[in-house]
Coordinates of C-alpha atoms and ligand atoms in Angstrom, one line a residue:
X10 CA 174.7 124.3 82.4
X11 CA 173.5 121.2 80.6
X12 CA 174.6 117.9 80.8
X13 CA 175.4 114.8 77.8
X14 CA 175.3 111.2 78.4
X15 CA 175.9 108.8 75.8
X16 CA 175.9 104.9 76.1
X17 CA 176.5 102.1 73.7
X18 CA 177.0 98.7 75.1
X19 CA 174.5 95.7 75.8
X20 CA 172.5 96.8 78.6
X21 CA 169.5 98.5 78.4
X22 CA 170.2 102.1 77.2
X23 CA 167.6 103.8 78.9
X24 CA 168.6 103.1 82.6
X25 CA 172.2 104.2 82.0
X26 CA 171.1 107.4 80.5
X27 CA 168.5 108.4 82.9
X28 CA 170.8 107.5 85.7
X29 CA 173.6 109.6 84.3
X30 CA 171.7 112.4 83.5
X31 CA 170.5 112.0 87.3
X32 CA 174.4 112.3 88.3
X33 CA 174.3 115.3 86.2
X34 CA 171.4 117.1 87.8
X35 CA 173.8 119.6 90.0
X36 CA 174.4 121.3 86.5
X37 CA 171.2 122.8 86.5
X38 CA 168.5 122.3 83.5
X39 CA 165.0 122.6 83.1
X40 CA 164.2 120.0 80.5
X41 CA 165.5 116.8 79.7
X42 CA 165.5 114.4 76.5
X43 CA 167.0 111.1 75.7
X44 CA 167.1 109.3 72.1
X45 CA 167.4 105.6 71.8
X46 CA 168.4 103.2 68.7
X47 CA 165.3 101.2 67.7
X48 CA 165.1 98.7 65.3
X49 CA 164.9 100.7 62.5
X50 CA 164.9 104.0 63.6
X51 CA 165.8 106.3 66.5
X52 CA 163.2 107.4 68.8
X53 CA 163.0 110.6 70.8
X54 CA 161.3 111.2 74.2
X55 CA 161.6 114.9 75.8
X56 CA 160.0 116.7 78.8
X57 CA 159.7 119.9 80.3
X58 CA 161.2 120.3 84.1
X59 CA 162.8 117.6 86.3
X60 CA 163.7 114.0 85.1
X61 CA 160.8 112.8 86.8
X62 CA 158.5 113.9 84.1
X63 CA 160.9 112.4 81.1
X64 CA 160.7 108.9 83.2
X65 CA 156.8 109.3 83.3
X66 CA 156.9 109.8 79.7
X67 CA 159.6 107.1 79.1
X68 CA 157.2 104.6 81.2
X69 CA 154.3 105.3 78.7
X70 CA 156.4 104.3 75.8
X71 CA 158.4 101.8 77.3
X72 CA 157.3 98.8 74.9
X73 CA 159.5 100.5 72.1
X74 CA 162.8 101.0 73.4
X75 CA 163.1 97.9 75.3
X76 CA 165.5 96.2 73.4
X77 CA 167.5 99.5 73.1
X78 CA 171.2 99.2 73.6
X79 CA 172.6 102.5 72.5
X80 CA 171.2 106.2 72.9
X81 CA 172.0 109.5 74.0
X82 CA 170.7 112.0 76.6
X83 CA 170.6 115.6 77.9
X84 CA 169.5 117.6 80.1
X85 CA 169.3 121.5 79.0
X86 CA 169.7 124.5 80.8
X87 CA 167.6 127.2 78.7
X88 CA 169.8 129.9 77.0
X89 CA 168.2 129.9 73.2
X90 CA 164.6 129.6 73.1
X91 CA 162.5 128.5 76.2
X92 CA 162.3 125.5 78.1
X93 CA 159.8 124.0 75.9
X94 CA 159.8 120.3 74.8
X95 CA 160.4 121.8 71.2
X96 CA 163.6 123.4 72.4
X97 CA 165.1 120.2 74.5
X98 CA 167.5 118.4 73.4
X99 CA 168.0 115.6 71.6
X100 CA 167.8 117.6 67.9
X101 CA 167.7 116.0 64.7
X102 CA 167.8 116.7 61.2
X103 CA 164.5 116.9 58.8
X104 CA 164.1 113.4 58.2
X105 CA 165.1 112.4 62.3
X106 CA 167.9 110.3 61.2
X107 CA 170.6 112.1 62.5
X108 CA 170.2 113.3 65.9
X109 CA 172.6 115.0 68.5
X110 CA 172.9 116.2 72.0
X111 CA 175.1 119.5 72.7
X112 CA 176.5 121.4 75.5
X113 CA 177.8 125.0 75.0
X114 CA 176.8 127.8 72.5
X115 CA 177.1 127.8 69.0
X116 CA 178.4 131.5 68.2
X117 CA 177.8 131.2 64.4
X118 CA 174.4 129.9 64.3
X119 CA 172.4 132.7 62.8
X120 CA 174.7 132.4 59.9
X121 CA 175.0 128.7 59.4
X122 CA 170.8 128.6 59.8
X123 CA 170.7 131.1 57.2
X124 CA 172.9 129.2 54.6
X125 CA 171.2 125.7 55.7
X126 CA 168.1 126.9 55.3
X127 CA 169.0 127.7 51.8
X128 CA 169.7 124.0 51.5
X129 CA 166.2 122.8 52.5
X130 CA 167.0 122.5 56.3
X131 CA 163.6 123.0 57.7
X132 CA 164.1 124.5 61.7
X133 CA 161.7 123.8 64.5
X134 CA 163.4 124.9 67.6
X135 CA 164.6 128.3 68.6
X136 CA 168.1 126.8 69.8
X137 CA 171.2 127.2 68.4
X138 CA 171.8 123.4 68.7
X139 CA 169.4 122.6 65.8
X140 CA 171.8 124.3 63.4
X141 CA 174.7 121.6 64.2
X142 CA 172.3 119.0 63.8
X143 CA 171.1 119.9 60.1
X144 CA 175.1 120.8 59.6
X145 CA 176.3 117.5 60.2
X146 CA 173.1 115.8 58.5
X147 CA 174.4 117.9 55.4
X148 CA 178.0 117.0 55.8
X149 CA 176.6 113.4 55.8
X150 CA 174.9 113.6 53.1
X151 CA 178.0 114.1 51.4
X152 CA 180.3 112.1 53.1
X153 CA 178.1 108.6 54.1
X154 CA 180.3 108.7 57.0
X155 CA 179.1 109.9 60.3
X156 CA 182.7 110.5 62.1
X157 CA 183.6 112.4 58.6
X158 CA 180.8 114.5 58.7
X159 CA 181.1 115.5 62.3
X160 CA 185.0 116.2 61.6
X161 CA 183.9 118.4 58.5
X162 CA 181.3 120.3 60.5
X163 CA 182.9 121.4 63.4
X164 CA 185.3 123.1 61.2
X165 CA 182.6 125.4 60.6
X166 CA 181.2 125.9 64.1
X167 CA 182.4 128.6 65.9
X168 CA 181.7 128.7 69.9
X169 CA 181.7 126.2 72.7
X170 CA 180.3 122.6 72.4
X171 CA 180.5 119.0 73.8
X172 CA 178.5 116.7 71.2
X173 CA 177.2 113.2 71.0
X174 CA 175.7 112.3 67.9
X175 CA 173.9 109.1 66.5
X176 CA 172.4 108.3 62.8
X177 CA 169.9 106.0 62.1
X178 CA 172.1 104.1 59.3
X179 CA 175.2 103.8 61.5
X180 CA 173.6 101.0 64.0
X181 CA 176.1 100.9 67.2
X182 CA 178.3 103.8 66.8
X183 CA 178.2 106.9 68.8
X184 CA 180.4 109.9 67.9
X185 CA 181.7 112.5 70.3
X186 CA 183.9 115.8 69.9
X187 CA 184.3 118.8 72.4
X188 CA 185.5 122.5 72.0
X189 CA 185.6 124.4 75.2
X190 CA 183.0 122.5 77.2
X191 CA 183.8 119.4 79.2
X192 CA 183.5 115.9 78.1
X193 CA 184.9 112.2 78.6
X194 CA 184.5 108.9 77.6
X195 CA 183.9 106.0 80.4
X196 CA 185.5 102.6 79.5
X197 CA 183.9 99.9 80.4
X198 CA 184.0 96.0 79.1
X199 CA 182.5 96.0 75.9
X200 CA 180.6 99.1 76.5
X201 CA 181.3 103.1 76.6
X202 CA 179.8 106.1 78.4
X203 CA 179.8 109.1 77.3
X204 CA 179.2 111.9 79.7
X205 CA 179.9 115.9 80.8
X206 CA 181.0 114.7 84.2
X207 CA 182.3 112.0 86.0
X208 CA 179.5 111.2 88.3
X209 CA 177.6 109.9 85.4
X210 CA 180.4 107.1 84.3
X211 CA 181.6 106.4 87.8
X212 CA 178.9 104.0 88.9
X213 CA 179.9 101.8 85.9
X214 CA 183.9 102.2 85.6
X215 CA 186.8 104.0 87.3
X216 CA 188.4 104.2 83.6
X217 CA 187.8 107.0 81.6
X218 CA 189.4 109.4 78.7
X219 CA 189.3 112.7 78.9
X220 CA 188.7 114.8 75.5
X221 CA 190.8 117.3 74.7
X222 CA 189.4 120.2 72.4
X223 CA 188.7 119.3 68.7
X224 CA 189.3 115.5 69.3
X225 CA 186.9 113.1 67.9
X226 CA 186.1 110.1 69.2
X227 CA 184.2 107.2 67.4
X228 CA 182.7 104.6 69.9
X229 CA 181.4 101.2 68.5
X230 CA 180.9 97.7 70.2
X231 CA 184.1 96.6 68.8
X232 CA 186.2 100.1 70.4
X233 CA 187.0 103.0 69.8
X234 CA 189.0 105.4 67.7
X235 CA 190.3 108.9 68.4
X236 CA 191.2 111.2 65.7
X237 CA 192.1 114.9 65.4
X238 CA 190.4 117.6 63.4
X239 CA 192.6 116.7 60.3
X240 CA 191.4 113.1 60.5
X241 CA 194.6 111.5 62.1
X242 CA 194.5 108.7 64.6
X243 CA 195.7 109.7 68.0
X244 CA 196.9 107.5 70.7
X245 CA 194.2 106.6 73.4
X246 CA 194.7 107.9 76.9
X247 CA 192.8 106.0 79.1
X248 CA 193.1 106.9 83.1
X249 CA 191.7 105.2 86.4
X250 CA 189.8 108.1 87.8
X251 CA 190.5 108.8 91.6
X252 CA 186.8 108.7 92.4
X253 CA 185.0 106.3 94.3
X254 CA 181.3 106.0 93.6
X255 CA 180.3 106.3 97.4
X256 CA 181.3 109.9 97.2
X257 CA 178.2 110.1 94.7
X258 CA 176.0 108.7 97.3
X259 CA 174.4 110.8 100.2
X260 CA 175.6 108.4 103.4
X261 CA 172.9 108.6 105.1
X262 CA 172.2 112.5 105.3
X263 CA 168.9 114.3 104.2
X264 CA 170.7 116.3 101.4
X265 CA 174.2 116.3 99.7
X266 CA 174.8 120.0 100.9
X267 CA 174.4 118.8 104.6
X268 CA 176.8 115.7 103.9
X269 CA 178.9 118.0 102.0
X270 CA 179.0 120.5 105.3
X271 CA 179.9 117.3 107.2
X272 CA 182.7 116.9 105.5
X273 CA 184.4 119.8 106.1
X274 CA 187.0 118.8 108.5
X275 CA 188.3 116.1 106.7
X276 CA 188.3 118.2 103.3
X277 CA 190.6 120.5 105.6
X278 CA 192.8 117.5 107.0
X279 CA 193.2 116.2 103.3
X280 CA 194.7 119.7 101.9
X281 CA 197.3 120.1 104.9
X282 CA 198.4 116.8 104.2
X283 CA 202.3 117.1 102.6
X284 CA 201.7 120.8 102.9
X285 CA 201.6 121.4 106.6
X286 CA 203.5 119.1 108.7
X287 CA 203.9 121.0 112.0
X288 CA 204.4 124.7 112.9
X289 CA 208.1 124.4 113.1
X290 CA 208.6 123.4 109.5
X291 CA 208.2 125.7 106.2
X292 CA 204.8 125.0 104.2
X293 CA 205.5 122.8 101.2
X294 CA 203.9 123.8 98.0
X295 CA 205.8 122.6 95.2
X296 CA 202.7 123.3 93.1
X297 CA 203.6 126.8 92.7
X298 CA 205.8 127.0 89.7
X299 CA 207.4 130.7 90.5
X300 CA 210.6 131.0 91.3
X301 CA 211.7 132.2 94.9
X302 CA 212.9 135.1 93.2
X303 CA 209.8 136.2 91.1
X304 CA 208.0 135.7 94.2
X305 CA 209.9 138.0 96.4
X306 CA 209.7 140.9 93.8
X307 CA 205.9 140.1 92.7
X308 CA 204.1 143.7 93.9
X309 CA 200.8 142.8 92.5
X310 CA 198.3 139.8 92.4
X311 CA 194.8 139.8 90.8
X312 CA 192.2 137.0 92.0
X313 CA 189.6 136.4 89.8
X314 CA 186.5 134.4 90.4
X315 CA 182.9 134.1 90.8
X316 CA 180.3 133.7 93.3
X317 CA 181.2 131.8 96.2
X318 CA 184.8 131.4 94.6
X319 CA 184.9 135.0 94.8
X320 CA 183.9 135.3 98.2
X321 CA 186.9 132.8 99.3
X322 CA 189.1 135.2 96.9
X323 CA 188.1 138.0 99.1
X324 CA 189.4 136.5 102.4
X325 CA 192.4 135.5 99.7
X326 CA 193.1 139.4 99.2
X327 CA 192.9 140.2 103.1
X328 CA 195.3 137.3 104.1
X329 CA 197.7 137.9 101.3
X330 CA 197.8 141.6 102.0
X331 CA 198.1 140.9 105.7
X332 CA 200.7 138.1 105.6
X333 CA 202.9 139.2 102.6
X334 CA 202.4 142.9 102.1
X335 CA 201.7 142.5 98.7
X336 CA 198.9 144.6 96.9
X337 CA 195.7 142.4 95.8
X338 CA 192.7 143.2 93.7
X339 CA 189.6 140.7 93.5
X340 CA 187.2 141.0 91.0
X341 CA 184.5 139.2 89.6
X342 CA 185.4 137.7 86.3
X343 CA 182.4 138.8 84.4
X344 CA 183.6 142.4 85.1
X345 CA 187.2 141.8 84.6
X346 CA 187.0 140.8 81.1
X347 CA 184.7 143.7 79.8
X348 CA 187.4 146.4 80.9
X349 CA 190.9 147.3 80.2
X350 CA 193.3 145.7 82.8
X351 CA 196.4 146.5 83.9
X352 CA 198.2 143.1 83.3
X353 CA 201.5 142.1 82.6
X354 CA 204.3 139.3 83.4
X355 CA 205.1 141.2 86.6
X356 CA 201.3 140.3 87.8
X357 CA 200.4 137.1 89.5
X358 CA 197.1 136.1 88.2
X359 CA 195.1 133.6 91.0
X360 CA 191.7 132.0 89.1
X361 CA 189.7 130.9 91.3
X362 CA 187.1 128.1 90.5
X363 CA 185.4 124.8 92.2
X364 CA 184.4 123.7 88.7
X365 CA 187.3 125.2 86.8
X366 CA 184.9 125.4 84.1
X367 CA 183.0 129.0 84.3
X368 CA 182.7 130.6 81.3
X369 CA 183.7 133.8 82.7
X370 CA 186.6 133.1 84.8
X371 CA 188.0 130.9 81.9
X372 CA 188.1 134.0 79.6
X373 CA 189.8 136.1 82.0
X374 CA 192.3 133.6 82.6
X375 CA 192.8 133.2 79.0
X376 CA 193.0 137.1 78.5
X377 CA 195.6 137.3 81.3
X378 CA 197.9 134.8 80.1
X379 CA 197.6 136.0 76.6
X380 CA 199.1 139.2 78.6
X381 CA 202.1 137.1 79.6
X382 CA 200.6 136.8 83.5
X383 CA 201.8 133.8 85.5
X384 CA 198.5 132.1 86.1
X385 CA 197.8 130.3 89.6
X386 CA 194.5 128.0 89.5
X387 CA 192.8 127.1 92.7
X388 CA 189.8 124.7 91.4
X389 CA 188.3 121.3 92.5
X390 CA 188.9 120.0 89.6
X391 CA 192.5 119.4 88.2
X392 CA 190.9 117.9 85.0
X393 CA 189.0 121.1 83.9
X394 CA 189.7 123.6 81.4
X395 CA 190.8 126.2 83.9
X396 CA 193.5 123.4 85.2
X397 CA 194.7 123.2 81.7
X398 CA 195.6 127.0 81.1
X399 CA 197.4 127.1 84.5
X400 CA 201.1 127.7 85.2
X401 CA 200.7 126.8 88.8
X402 CA 197.8 124.6 90.0
X403 CA 196.5 124.2 93.3
X404 CA 193.8 121.2 93.3
X405 CA 191.8 121.6 96.6
X406 CA 190.9 118.2 96.6
X407 CA 187.6 118.5 98.2
X408 CA 186.0 115.6 96.4
X409 CA 183.1 116.2 94.2
X410 CA 180.6 118.5 95.3
X411 CA 177.2 117.9 94.2
X412 CA 174.9 120.2 95.8
X413 CA 174.5 123.6 93.7
X414 CA 175.5 125.9 96.9
X415 CA 179.2 125.2 97.5
X416 CA 180.3 124.6 100.7
X417 CA 183.0 121.9 101.2
X418 CA 184.7 123.6 98.0
X419 CA 184.5 127.2 99.6
X420 CA 186.4 125.7 102.7
X421 CA 189.5 124.2 100.6
X422 CA 189.5 127.0 98.6
X423 CA 189.9 129.5 102.0
X424 CA 192.5 126.7 103.4
X425 CA 194.3 126.8 99.9
X426 CA 194.6 130.9 100.2
X427 CA 195.9 130.2 103.9
X428 CA 198.6 127.7 102.7
X429 CA 199.5 130.0 99.6
X430 CA 199.8 133.1 101.7
X431 CA 201.5 131.5 104.6
X432 CA 204.2 130.0 101.9
X433 CA 204.7 133.6 100.3
X434 CA 205.3 135.5 103.4
X435 CA 208.0 132.5 104.3
X436 CA 209.8 133.1 101.6
X437 CA 209.5 136.9 101.6
X438 CA 210.1 136.9 105.2
X439 CA 207.3 139.4 105.6
X440 CA 205.9 137.6 109.1
X441 CA 207.8 137.1 112.2
X442 CA 208.5 133.4 113.1
X443 CA 206.1 133.6 116.4
X444 CA 202.9 134.8 114.2
X445 CA 203.6 132.1 111.3
X446 CA 203.8 129.6 113.8
X447 CA 200.9 130.6 116.1
X448 CA 198.7 130.6 112.4
X449 CA 200.4 127.3 111.2
X450 CA 199.6 125.8 114.7
X451 CA 195.9 126.9 114.9
X452 CA 195.0 126.1 111.5
X453 CA 195.9 122.6 112.3
X454 CA 193.2 122.2 114.6
X455 CA 190.5 124.1 112.5
X456 CA 189.2 120.7 111.8
X457 CA 188.6 119.9 115.2
X458 CA 186.9 123.3 116.0
X459 CA 184.6 122.8 112.8
X460 CA 183.4 119.5 114.5
X461 CA 182.4 121.0 117.6
X462 CA 180.0 123.0 115.6
X463 CA 178.9 120.5 113.6
X464 CA 178.3 118.1 116.9
X465 CA 176.4 121.3 118.4
X466 CA 174.3 122.1 115.0
X467 CA 170.5 121.7 117.1
X468 CA 171.0 125.1 118.3
X469 CA 171.7 126.6 114.9
X470 CA 168.7 124.7 113.6
X471 CA 166.6 126.2 116.3
X472 CA 168.1 129.4 115.4
X473 CA 167.2 128.8 111.7
X474 CA 163.9 127.6 112.2
X475 CA 163.1 130.8 114.5
X476 CA 163.9 133.2 111.4
X477 CA 162.5 130.8 108.7
X478 CA 159.3 133.1 107.6
X479 CA 161.3 136.3 107.3
X480 CA 161.2 138.0 103.6
X481 CA 164.6 139.7 104.4
X482 CA 168.0 138.9 106.1
X483 CA 170.8 141.4 106.6
X484 CA 174.2 140.2 107.4
X485 CA 176.6 142.2 109.0
X486 CA 180.8 141.8 109.2
X487 CA 183.8 144.0 109.1
X488 CA 187.2 143.3 108.4
X489 CA 188.3 139.8 107.4
X490 CA 184.7 138.6 108.0
X491 CA 183.1 140.6 105.5
X492 CA 183.5 137.9 102.8
X493 CA 181.5 135.5 105.3
X494 CA 179.0 138.0 105.4
X495 CA 178.5 137.9 101.7
X496 CA 179.0 134.5 101.6
X497 CA 176.0 133.8 104.7
X498 CA 173.8 135.9 102.8
X499 CA 174.6 134.1 99.4
X500 CA 173.9 130.7 100.6
X501 CA 170.6 131.8 101.8
X502 CA 169.8 133.5 98.6
X503 CA 170.7 130.7 97.1
X504 CA 168.5 128.0 98.4
X505 CA 165.9 129.6 100.6
X506 CA 165.2 132.4 98.2
X507 CA 165.0 134.8 100.8
X508 CA 166.5 138.2 100.1
X509 CA 169.6 138.2 102.1
X510 CA 172.3 140.8 101.9
X511 CA 175.8 141.2 103.5
X512 CA 177.3 144.3 104.5
X513 CA 180.5 145.9 105.6
X514 CA 178.9 146.9 109.0
X515 CA 180.3 150.6 109.3
X516 CA 178.5 151.2 106.0
X517 CA 175.2 150.1 107.7
X518 CA 174.5 154.0 108.5
X519 CA 175.0 155.2 104.9
X520 CA 172.1 153.6 103.7
X521 CA 170.7 149.9 104.5
X522 CA 170.1 151.3 108.3
X523 CA 166.7 152.3 106.5
X524 CA 165.9 149.3 105.9
X525 CA 165.7 148.1 109.7
X526 CA 162.6 147.7 112.0
X527 CA 160.9 145.0 114.3
X528 CA 160.7 142.5 111.2
X529 CA 164.5 142.5 109.9
X530 CA 166.8 139.6 111.1
X531 CA 170.3 141.2 111.5
X532 CA 173.1 138.8 112.0
X533 CA 176.4 140.5 113.3
X534 CA 179.4 138.2 112.4
X535 CA 181.4 138.8 115.9
X536 CA 184.4 137.4 116.0
X537 CA 186.9 138.8 118.7
X538 CA 189.9 141.0 117.4
X539 CA 190.5 144.3 115.6
X540 CA 187.1 145.2 114.7
X541 CA 184.7 143.6 117.5
X542 CA 184.3 146.8 119.3
X543 CA 183.0 148.4 116.2
X544 CA 180.9 146.1 114.9
X545 CA 179.3 145.8 118.9
X546 CA 178.7 149.7 117.9
X547 CA 177.4 149.0 114.7
X548 CA 175.1 146.1 116.1
X549 CA 173.7 148.3 118.9
X550 CA 172.9 151.0 116.2
X551 CA 170.8 148.1 114.3
X552 CA 169.4 147.1 117.7
X553 CA 168.3 151.0 118.7
X554 CA 165.9 150.7 115.0
X555 CA 164.5 147.5 116.7
X556 CA 166.2 144.9 114.5
X557 CA 166.1 141.3 115.5
X558 CA 169.5 140.6 116.4
X559 CA 171.8 137.3 115.8
X560 CA 175.0 137.1 116.9
X561 CA 177.6 134.6 115.8
X562 CA 180.8 135.2 118.0
X563 CA 183.5 133.3 119.7
X564 CA 183.2 135.8 123.0
X565 CA 181.7 134.8 126.2
X566 CA 180.9 138.5 126.9
X567 CA 177.7 138.4 128.9
X568 CA 176.4 141.6 128.0
X569 CA 175.8 140.3 124.4
X570 CA 172.6 138.7 125.8
X571 CA 171.2 142.0 126.5
X572 CA 171.8 143.2 123.1
X573 CA 170.9 139.7 121.0
X574 CA 167.7 137.6 121.0
X575 CA 169.8 134.6 119.7
X576 CA 173.5 134.1 120.3
X577 CA 175.3 131.5 118.1
X578 CA 178.8 130.4 119.8
X579 CA 181.6 128.9 118.1
X580 CA 184.7 127.9 119.4
X581 CA 187.7 130.3 120.0
X582 CA 190.0 131.2 117.0
X583 CA 192.0 133.8 116.2
X584 CA 190.9 136.6 114.1
X585 CA 193.0 136.0 111.5
X586 CA 191.7 132.4 110.9
X587 CA 188.1 133.1 111.9
X588 CA 186.6 133.2 108.3
X589 CA 186.9 129.2 108.4
X590 CA 185.0 128.8 111.5
X591 CA 182.3 131.7 111.1
X592 CA 181.1 130.6 107.5
X593 CA 180.2 127.0 109.3
X594 CA 176.9 128.0 111.4
X595 CA 176.0 130.2 108.4
X596 CA 175.9 127.5 105.7
X597 CA 173.8 125.5 108.3
X598 CA 171.5 128.3 108.8
X599 CA 170.9 128.5 105.1
X600 CA 170.5 124.7 105.0
X601 CA 168.1 124.3 107.8
X602 CA 165.7 127.5 106.7
X603 CA 166.0 125.9 102.8
X604 CA 164.8 122.4 104.1
X605 CA 162.2 123.8 106.7
X606 CA 160.7 126.0 103.7
X607 CA 160.8 122.5 101.9
X608 CA 162.9 124.1 99.2
X609 CA 164.8 122.1 96.6
X610 CA 167.7 122.4 98.7
X611 CA 170.4 120.5 96.8
X612 CA 169.0 122.0 93.2
X613 CA 167.8 125.5 93.6
X614 CA 165.5 126.7 91.0
X615 CA 167.4 128.7 88.3
X616 CA 170.9 127.9 89.4
X617 CA 173.5 125.9 88.0
X618 CA 176.4 124.5 89.5
X619 CA 178.8 125.1 86.3
X620 CA 178.1 127.9 84.5
X621 CA 179.8 127.6 81.0
X622 CA 178.0 130.5 79.6
X623 CA 179.3 134.2 79.4
Ligands
G6P715 C1 177.6 128.8 90.0 C2 177.2 128.3 91.1 C3 177.8 128.7 92.3 C4 179.5 129.2 92.0 C5 179.6 130.0 90.9 C6 181.3 129.9 90.5 O1 177.0 130.5 90.3 O2 175.8 128.0 91.6 O3 177.9 128.2 93.5 O4 180.1 129.4 93.3 O5 178.7 129.4 89.8 O6 181.2 128.6 90.2 P1 183.0 128.2 90.0 O7 182.9 126.9 89.4 O8 183.7 128.7 89.2 O9 183.5 128.3 91.3

């Protein structure tokens, strides 16, 4: 949500800023802007909507900033005030000398605004951010030092922020700081890049320094200086990032989502390396820092997550209970944080998050940590705020996921849950050897099975086209694949805007069946195993109400052809592992419907990949 970029160096700043903002588009936004240091003033350009609108605006004015080699930029996802040009960042003080971009929410903005208005600040926008511009400008009047002004101002700000600031009088200087919002500095040769996330810096340099909360960095053409909130200079921790620029290209695929779906077999192989060597050996999971004794004694686990990660958590609950016999609760973070939760030092709390920045999950984790629970984080971003809260960190290593709709990170979270559940089962001795070995053997060949589905995706594309014009879509399943139904429906909703819902099939007759008629597609996730026959009966019930029946199945039963108008066949797999296989065609159905309808697959309307507000 919102993205910040900044550049100081010797190249044309505008190209780097716009390119950086494009790389952050996945975060979700509805307006954009840049500020460029020109001869004797700072010029600001903003536009509503997509970055193309900002680029058109810039083209009209390009003579004004062609020599600019320093600037800041922003994409805004509206929270305080509509997505208008006035509310778009950068924001300034009264005279336009002090310019800032901000990501996060200033909680005490009303109080600060009242104080600043008394001192003469004239507010133009409805944003919380503008208060910070006036506040820093006020501190600057007193100190005449931009870094010091930022340092003093941030002491009075409550809430979350990543800020990048420039001042007309301090040419060739950028100041950046953060609290509870991500920010890093890309370190090039005689140039620096500020960004909310790695994709904006990695095309230029692999060297980066992550800012920690409350640290303030000052960037000039002569170098950078890092200080703590007391003004004490800190050592710089520049690291070489493991990301490759190629990870950010579509590699010939039409959309990032399709590329990321195809990466899934390798994502799984990657996770298994070093953790699962062969079926006869125990799972190796050094990341789990709980002692074996504590693990054996655990009698309760809570898993907290949002969105797609929540669905991975639901599969996690199923397998941990099944493999380890430990009671597991799963809850949406946004619900968890507003009730009295029973959590203590004997509870293991697992937070699941692709981004590691989701505000609700982060708050939930902090709450449980304060109560003394061991915190295990499953995330794709070991550099994230959530990772820093972890007592145990399971990094899923799916690589940067650009498409807003999560696919490969979901698969990576699922596989991480399997490894964790197997690991705990081995320590507890809660599964017999034959079962353990059979699950491990089959887990190792899951990537090939996914490859089989991907090499036969034309039939799934055909199915998607057949139903693309529907207004509603129902997914039904039971048992371990109920979360698969929820995730399949979420994928379709997110990127095609079709009203899709996942139900536990047994619940159909308690209400949803009233919705069924000849216009309603019902997709039944019919994987062989304990609930197969039951689900078949539920599918019959739906068929009897004339619903348009689709099966996603690993069964070769010929009789299915009488019941279903479309059958998507997937390779055979044991029931306990079937969620990893069953979700692939559902991701593809959502993708192909969205693409067929001409929707913005990778950046669906209103959504953000990293939801940093509660
Ligand atoms: C947003 C994204 C979803 C994601 C959810 C949780 O809503 O659009 O794709 O599942 O946040 O994000 P997290 O990063 O915590 O997994």
